[in-house]
Short mmCIF file of C-alpha atoms in Angstrom, two decimals:
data_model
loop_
_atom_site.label_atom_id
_atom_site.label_comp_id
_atom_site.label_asym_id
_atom_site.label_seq_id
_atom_site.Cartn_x
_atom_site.Cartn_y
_atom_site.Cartn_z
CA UNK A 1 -115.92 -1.95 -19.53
CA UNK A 2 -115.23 1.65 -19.70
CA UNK A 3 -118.81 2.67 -19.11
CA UNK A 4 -119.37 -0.03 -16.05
CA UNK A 5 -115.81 0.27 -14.61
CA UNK A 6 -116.55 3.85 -12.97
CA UNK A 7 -119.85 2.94 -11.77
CA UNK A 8 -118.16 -0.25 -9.38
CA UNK A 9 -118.00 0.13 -5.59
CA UNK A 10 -114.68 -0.94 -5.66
CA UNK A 11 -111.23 -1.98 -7.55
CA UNK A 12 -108.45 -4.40 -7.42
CA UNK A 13 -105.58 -4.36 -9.41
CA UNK A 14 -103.03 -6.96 -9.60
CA UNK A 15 -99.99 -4.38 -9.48
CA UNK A 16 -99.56 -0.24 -8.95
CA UNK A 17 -98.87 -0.01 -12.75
CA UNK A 18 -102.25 -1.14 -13.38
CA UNK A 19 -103.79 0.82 -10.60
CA UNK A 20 -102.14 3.98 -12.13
CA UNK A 21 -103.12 2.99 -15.25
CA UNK A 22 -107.51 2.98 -14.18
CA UNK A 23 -106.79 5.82 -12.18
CA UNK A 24 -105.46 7.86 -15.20
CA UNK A 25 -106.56 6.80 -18.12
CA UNK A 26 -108.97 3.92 -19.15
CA UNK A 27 -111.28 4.49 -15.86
CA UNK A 28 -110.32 8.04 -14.87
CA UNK A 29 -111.41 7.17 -11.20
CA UNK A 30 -110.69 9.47 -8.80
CA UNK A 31 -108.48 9.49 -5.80
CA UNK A 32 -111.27 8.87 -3.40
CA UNK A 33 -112.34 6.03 -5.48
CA UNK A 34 -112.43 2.67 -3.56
CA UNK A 35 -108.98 0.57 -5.17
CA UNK A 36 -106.24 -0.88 -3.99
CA UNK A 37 -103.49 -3.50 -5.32
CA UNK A 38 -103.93 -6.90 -4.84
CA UNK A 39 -100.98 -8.63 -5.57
CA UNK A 40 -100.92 -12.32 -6.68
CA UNK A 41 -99.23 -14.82 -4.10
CA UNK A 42 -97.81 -18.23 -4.47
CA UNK A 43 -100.40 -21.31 -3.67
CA UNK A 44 -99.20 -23.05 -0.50
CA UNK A 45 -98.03 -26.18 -2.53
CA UNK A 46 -94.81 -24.20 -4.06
CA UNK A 47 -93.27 -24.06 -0.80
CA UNK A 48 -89.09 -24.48 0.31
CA UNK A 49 -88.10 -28.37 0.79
CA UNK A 50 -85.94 -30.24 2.77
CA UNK A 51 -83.06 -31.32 1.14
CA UNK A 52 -84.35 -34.62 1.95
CA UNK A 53 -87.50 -33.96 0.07
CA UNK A 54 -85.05 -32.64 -2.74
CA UNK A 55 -83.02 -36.13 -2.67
CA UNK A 56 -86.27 -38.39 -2.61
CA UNK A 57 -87.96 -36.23 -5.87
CA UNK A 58 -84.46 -36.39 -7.91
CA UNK A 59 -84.21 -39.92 -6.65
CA UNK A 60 -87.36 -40.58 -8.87
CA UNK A 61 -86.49 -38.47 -11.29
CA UNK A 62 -82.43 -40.00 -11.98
CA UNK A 63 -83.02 -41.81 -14.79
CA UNK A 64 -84.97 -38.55 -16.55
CA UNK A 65 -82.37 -36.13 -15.58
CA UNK A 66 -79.27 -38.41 -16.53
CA UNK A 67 -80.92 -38.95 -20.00
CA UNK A 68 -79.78 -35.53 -21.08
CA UNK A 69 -76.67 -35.31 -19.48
CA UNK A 70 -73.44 -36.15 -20.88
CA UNK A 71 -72.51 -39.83 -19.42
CA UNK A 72 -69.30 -38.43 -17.43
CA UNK A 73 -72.26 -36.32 -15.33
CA UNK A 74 -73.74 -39.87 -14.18
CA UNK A 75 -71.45 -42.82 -15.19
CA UNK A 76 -69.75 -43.29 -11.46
CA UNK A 77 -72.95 -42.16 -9.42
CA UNK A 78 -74.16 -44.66 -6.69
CA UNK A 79 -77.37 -45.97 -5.43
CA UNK A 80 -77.32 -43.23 -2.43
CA UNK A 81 -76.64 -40.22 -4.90
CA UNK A 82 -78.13 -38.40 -7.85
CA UNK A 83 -76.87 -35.81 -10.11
CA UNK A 84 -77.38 -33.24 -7.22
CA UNK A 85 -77.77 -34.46 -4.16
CA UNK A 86 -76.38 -37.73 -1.89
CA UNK A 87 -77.34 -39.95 1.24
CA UNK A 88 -74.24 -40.43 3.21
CA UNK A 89 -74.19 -44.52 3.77
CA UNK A 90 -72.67 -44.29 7.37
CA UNK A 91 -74.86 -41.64 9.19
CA UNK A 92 -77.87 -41.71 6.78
CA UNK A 93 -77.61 -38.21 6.35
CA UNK A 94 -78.59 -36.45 2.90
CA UNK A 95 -76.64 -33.93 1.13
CA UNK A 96 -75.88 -31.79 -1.86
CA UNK A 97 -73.74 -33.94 -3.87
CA UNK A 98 -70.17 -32.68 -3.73
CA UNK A 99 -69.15 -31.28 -7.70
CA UNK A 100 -72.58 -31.38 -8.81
CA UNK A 101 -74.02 -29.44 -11.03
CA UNK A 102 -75.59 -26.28 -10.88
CA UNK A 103 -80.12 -26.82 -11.48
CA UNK A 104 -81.28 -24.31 -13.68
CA UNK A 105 -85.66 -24.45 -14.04
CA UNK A 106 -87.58 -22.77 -16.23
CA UNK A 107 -91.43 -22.80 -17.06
CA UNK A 108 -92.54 -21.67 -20.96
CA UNK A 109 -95.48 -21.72 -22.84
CA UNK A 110 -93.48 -22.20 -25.92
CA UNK A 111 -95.39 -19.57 -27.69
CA UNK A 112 -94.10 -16.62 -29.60
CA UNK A 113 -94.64 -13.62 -26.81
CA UNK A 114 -91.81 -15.75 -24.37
CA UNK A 115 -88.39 -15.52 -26.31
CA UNK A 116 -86.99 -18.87 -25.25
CA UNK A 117 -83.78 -18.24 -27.71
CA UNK A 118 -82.49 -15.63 -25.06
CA UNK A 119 -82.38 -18.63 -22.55
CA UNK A 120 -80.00 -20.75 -25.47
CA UNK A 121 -78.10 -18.41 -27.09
CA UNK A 122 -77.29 -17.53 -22.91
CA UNK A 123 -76.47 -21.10 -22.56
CA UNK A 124 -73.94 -21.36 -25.15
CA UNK A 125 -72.28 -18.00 -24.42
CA UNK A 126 -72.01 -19.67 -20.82
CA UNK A 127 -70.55 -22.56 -22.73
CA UNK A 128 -67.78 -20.99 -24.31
CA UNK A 129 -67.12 -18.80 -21.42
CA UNK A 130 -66.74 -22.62 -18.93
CA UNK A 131 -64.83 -24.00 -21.62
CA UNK A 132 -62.22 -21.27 -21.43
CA UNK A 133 -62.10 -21.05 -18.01
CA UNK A 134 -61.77 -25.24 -17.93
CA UNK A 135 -58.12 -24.90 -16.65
CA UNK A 136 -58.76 -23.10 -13.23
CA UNK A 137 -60.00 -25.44 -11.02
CA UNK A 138 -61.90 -23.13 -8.98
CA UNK A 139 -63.56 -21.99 -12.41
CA UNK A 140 -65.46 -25.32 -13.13
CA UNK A 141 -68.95 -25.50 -13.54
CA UNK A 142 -71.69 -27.99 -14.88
CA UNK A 143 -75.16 -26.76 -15.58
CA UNK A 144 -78.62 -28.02 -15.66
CA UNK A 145 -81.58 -26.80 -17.56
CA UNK A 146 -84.74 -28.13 -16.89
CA UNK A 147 -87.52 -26.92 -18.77
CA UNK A 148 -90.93 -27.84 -18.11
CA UNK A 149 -94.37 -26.94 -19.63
CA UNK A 150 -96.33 -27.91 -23.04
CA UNK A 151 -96.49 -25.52 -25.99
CA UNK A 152 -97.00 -24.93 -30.17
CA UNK A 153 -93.09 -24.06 -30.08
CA UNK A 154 -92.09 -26.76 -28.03
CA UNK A 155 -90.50 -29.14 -31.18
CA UNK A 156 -89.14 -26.53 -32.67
CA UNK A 157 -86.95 -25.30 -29.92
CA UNK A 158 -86.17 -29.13 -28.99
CA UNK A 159 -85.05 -29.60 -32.42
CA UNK A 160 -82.58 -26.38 -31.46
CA UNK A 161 -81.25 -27.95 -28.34
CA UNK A 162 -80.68 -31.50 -30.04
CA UNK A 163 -78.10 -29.74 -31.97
CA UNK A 164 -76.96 -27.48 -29.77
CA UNK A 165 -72.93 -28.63 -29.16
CA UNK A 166 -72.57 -28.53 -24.79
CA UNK A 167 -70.40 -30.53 -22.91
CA UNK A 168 -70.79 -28.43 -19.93
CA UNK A 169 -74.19 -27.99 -20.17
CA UNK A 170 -77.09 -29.80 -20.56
CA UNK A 171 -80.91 -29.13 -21.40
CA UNK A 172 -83.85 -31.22 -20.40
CA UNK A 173 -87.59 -30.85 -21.56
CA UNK A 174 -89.67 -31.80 -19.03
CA UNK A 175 -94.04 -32.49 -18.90
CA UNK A 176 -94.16 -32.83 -14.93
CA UNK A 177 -97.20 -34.96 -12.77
CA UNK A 178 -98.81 -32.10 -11.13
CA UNK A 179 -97.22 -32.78 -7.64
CA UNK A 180 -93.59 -32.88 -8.78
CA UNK A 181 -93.45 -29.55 -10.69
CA UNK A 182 -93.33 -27.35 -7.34
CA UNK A 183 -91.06 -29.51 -6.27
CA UNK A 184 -88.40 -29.48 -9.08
CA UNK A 185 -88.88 -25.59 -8.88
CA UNK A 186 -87.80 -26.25 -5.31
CA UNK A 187 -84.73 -28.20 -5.55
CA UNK A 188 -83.38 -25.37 -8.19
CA UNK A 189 -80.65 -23.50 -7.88
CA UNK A 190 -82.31 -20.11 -9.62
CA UNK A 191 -85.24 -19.93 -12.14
CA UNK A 192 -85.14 -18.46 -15.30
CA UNK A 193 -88.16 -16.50 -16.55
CA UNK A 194 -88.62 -15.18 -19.94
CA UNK A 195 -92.10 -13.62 -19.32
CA UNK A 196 -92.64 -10.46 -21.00
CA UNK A 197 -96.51 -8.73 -20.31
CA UNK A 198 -98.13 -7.92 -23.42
CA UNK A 199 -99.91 -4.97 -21.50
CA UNK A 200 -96.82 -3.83 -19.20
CA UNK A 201 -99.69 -3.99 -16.66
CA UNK A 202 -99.19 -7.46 -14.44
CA UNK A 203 -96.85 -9.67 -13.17
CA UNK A 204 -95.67 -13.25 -14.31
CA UNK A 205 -97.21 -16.25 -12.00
CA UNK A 206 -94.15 -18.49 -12.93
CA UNK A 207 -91.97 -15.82 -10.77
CA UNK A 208 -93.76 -16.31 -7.72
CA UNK A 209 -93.97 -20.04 -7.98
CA UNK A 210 -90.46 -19.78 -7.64
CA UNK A 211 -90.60 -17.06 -5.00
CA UNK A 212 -92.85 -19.60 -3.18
CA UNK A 213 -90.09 -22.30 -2.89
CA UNK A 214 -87.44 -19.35 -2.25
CA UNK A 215 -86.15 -19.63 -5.39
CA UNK A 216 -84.04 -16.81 -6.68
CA UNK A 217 -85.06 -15.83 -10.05
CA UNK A 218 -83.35 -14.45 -13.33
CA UNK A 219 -85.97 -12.66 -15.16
CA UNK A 220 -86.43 -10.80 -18.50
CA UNK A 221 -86.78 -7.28 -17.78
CA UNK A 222 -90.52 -5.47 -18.86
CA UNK A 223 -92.67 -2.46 -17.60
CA UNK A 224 -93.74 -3.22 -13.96
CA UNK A 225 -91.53 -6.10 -12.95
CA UNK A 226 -89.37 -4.27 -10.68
CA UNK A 227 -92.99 -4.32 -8.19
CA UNK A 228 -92.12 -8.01 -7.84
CA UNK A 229 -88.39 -9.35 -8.86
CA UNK A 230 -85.98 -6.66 -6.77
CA UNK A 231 -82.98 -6.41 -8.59
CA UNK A 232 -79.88 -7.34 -5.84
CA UNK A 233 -82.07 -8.51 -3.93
CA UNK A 234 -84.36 -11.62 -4.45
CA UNK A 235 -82.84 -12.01 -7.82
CA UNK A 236 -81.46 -10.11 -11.23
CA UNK A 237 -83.10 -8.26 -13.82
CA UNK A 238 -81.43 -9.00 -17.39
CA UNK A 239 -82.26 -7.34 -21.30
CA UNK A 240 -80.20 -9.19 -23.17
CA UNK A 241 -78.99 -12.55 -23.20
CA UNK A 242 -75.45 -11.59 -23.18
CA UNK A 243 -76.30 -10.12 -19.66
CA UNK A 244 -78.08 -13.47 -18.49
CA UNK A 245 -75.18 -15.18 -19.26
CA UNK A 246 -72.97 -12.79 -17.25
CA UNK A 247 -75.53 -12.95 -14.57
CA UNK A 248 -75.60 -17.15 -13.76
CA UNK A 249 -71.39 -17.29 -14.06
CA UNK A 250 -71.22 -14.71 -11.45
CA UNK A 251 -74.16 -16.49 -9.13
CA UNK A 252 -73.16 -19.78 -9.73
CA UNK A 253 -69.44 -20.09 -9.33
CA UNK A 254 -69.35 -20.70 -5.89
CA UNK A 255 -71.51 -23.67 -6.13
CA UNK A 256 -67.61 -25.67 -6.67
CA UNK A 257 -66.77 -24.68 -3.10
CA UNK A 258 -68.50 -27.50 -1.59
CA UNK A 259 -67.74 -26.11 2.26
CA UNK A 260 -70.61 -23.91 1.80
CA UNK A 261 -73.25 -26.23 0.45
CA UNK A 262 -76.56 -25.68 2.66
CA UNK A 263 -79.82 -26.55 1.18
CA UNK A 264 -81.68 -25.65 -0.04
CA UNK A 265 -79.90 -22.50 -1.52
CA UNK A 266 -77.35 -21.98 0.64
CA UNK A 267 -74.53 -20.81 -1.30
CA UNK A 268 -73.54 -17.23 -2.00
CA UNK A 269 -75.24 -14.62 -3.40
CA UNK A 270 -78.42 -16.88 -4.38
CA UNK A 271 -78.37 -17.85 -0.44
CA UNK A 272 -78.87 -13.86 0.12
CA UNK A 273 -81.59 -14.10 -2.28
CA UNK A 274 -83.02 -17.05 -1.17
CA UNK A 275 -83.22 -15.82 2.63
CA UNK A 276 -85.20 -13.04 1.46
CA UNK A 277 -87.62 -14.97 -0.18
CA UNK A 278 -88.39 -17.02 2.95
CA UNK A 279 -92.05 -16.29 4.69
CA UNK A 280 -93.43 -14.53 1.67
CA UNK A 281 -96.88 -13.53 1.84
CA UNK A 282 -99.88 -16.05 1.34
CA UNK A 283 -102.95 -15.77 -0.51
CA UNK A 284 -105.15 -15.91 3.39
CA UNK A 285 -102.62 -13.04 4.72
CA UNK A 286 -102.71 -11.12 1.56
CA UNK A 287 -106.68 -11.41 1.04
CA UNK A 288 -107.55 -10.20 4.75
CA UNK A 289 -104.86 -7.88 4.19
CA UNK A 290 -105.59 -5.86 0.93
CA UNK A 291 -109.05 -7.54 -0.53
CA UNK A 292 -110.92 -7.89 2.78
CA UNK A 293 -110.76 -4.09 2.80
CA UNK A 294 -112.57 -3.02 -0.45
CA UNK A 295 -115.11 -5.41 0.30
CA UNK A 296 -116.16 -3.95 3.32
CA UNK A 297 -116.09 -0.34 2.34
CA UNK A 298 -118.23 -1.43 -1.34
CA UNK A 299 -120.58 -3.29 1.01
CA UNK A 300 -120.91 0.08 3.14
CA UNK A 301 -119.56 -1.85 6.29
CA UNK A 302 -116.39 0.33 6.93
CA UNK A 303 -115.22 3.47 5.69
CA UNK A 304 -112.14 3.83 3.04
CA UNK A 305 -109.47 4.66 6.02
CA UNK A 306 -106.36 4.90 3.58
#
């Protein structure tokens, strides 16, 4: 690869640490050298939904979701209302569910390389931290966790959560028909991603499937990740679980005040976040854009004009 890479027409990287890295070291191109970054985008099926979309998918989903949840969550729900969202009987009008909780997705591989004990030992420092607060009113706060995707570390982590002692919390494990998985990542609240590159050279996919919905994103700090998840901005950037922890009580506390409930994120800061997320680039725009380019010049049909 060494000996070839030089010899190519033309590059594409999938971020600027990797560019920097071909131009410096393992290719030693040249500045004139014919590479750009192409940066992955979202497929067109991870998209924002309606929050009657939302309603419909959690609809069919109720009796999954409530099977993790303690029965208080559930007990006095009606046929027009889930765990998160309602249809209002007189106007026929759906909406988030007034006290509900707060939807917390995450994707894993369950292998080694993705730390999913941050993500718990987060969970029940949030916990403790709900529990102590259980006597302000405008402090109280019910979480969701669902987790979806298959993996050789999947039992033993699911043996962890089974005795995991939450009353305020509650964690699902989730294996999702291809269709509904884009659209659970859409009716979250913020994602959680525990994604660490083994190279420090490219970005996590599971990020912008949530960036694709507008999905605000907590994610597990690493080399290059600040070219994707801005800090403050579309989401927060987190070392420790200890700082995770910190991270969703601050961002989800206003989900109690139920005045400022808009779907699909619209609630304080994650609404910020969310709003910036909305018309992100799309693998058509992004190809003509950045790939169309080096094509043309390594064909010899335009010249390099950067």
């Amino acid at each position: 690869e060494q000996w070839m890479g030089p010899k190519g027409d033309g590059h594409l990287t999938v971020t600027s640490a990797m560019k920097t890295y071909l131009q410096d070291d393992f290719l030693q191109l040249s500045p004139n050298d014919n590479i750009r970054v192409l940066y992955d985008c979202p497929p067109t099926m991870f998209r924002p939904l309606s929050i009657e979309e939302q309603h419909e998918l959690l609809i069919k989903m109720q009796t999954t979701l409530s099977s993790a949840c303690p029965k208080s969550w559930y007990e006095n729900l009606t046929e027009h209302q889930t765990l998160f969202t309602e249809r209002l009987v007189d106007t026929g009008t759906v909406q988030p569910r007034p006290g509900r909780p707060a939807l917390i997705t995450s994707s894993t591989s369950w292998t080694p390389d993705e730390d999913f004990g941050i993500l718990l030992d987060a969970l029940v420092q949030l916990e403790t931290t709900i529990t102590k607060e259980s006597h302000n009113e405008n402090h109280l706060m019910q979480i969701f966790v669902a987790v979806t995707g298959k993996g050789p570390m999947k039992d033993f982590y699911e043996e962890k959560i089974s005795k995991m002692k939450l009353e305020n919390v509650a964690v699902q494990t989730l294996w999702l028909e291809p269709g509904d998985y884009p659209k659970i990542l859409a009716c979250a609240d913020v994602g959680i991603s525990l994604h660490t590159s083994t190279s420090g050279l490219d970005l996590p996919m599971k990020v912008l499937d949530l960036f694709g919905c507008a999905t605000p994103v907590c994610a597990l700090n690493f080399n290059c990740l600040s070219e994707l998840v801005k800090d403050g901005t579309n989401g927060r950037v987190f070392e420790t679980s200890q700082e995770l922890a910190e991270q969703l009580w601050d961002l989800l506390q206003p989900l109690t005040d139920t005045d400022t409930h808009n779907a699909p994120h619209g609630f304080g800061t994650l609404a910020e976040y969310s709003n910036n997320l909305m018309n992100c680039k799309r693998w058509s725009d992004n190809w003509k854009s950045h790939a169309l380019p080096v094509l043309k010049t390594a064909a010899g049909l335009v010249s390099d004009e950067r």
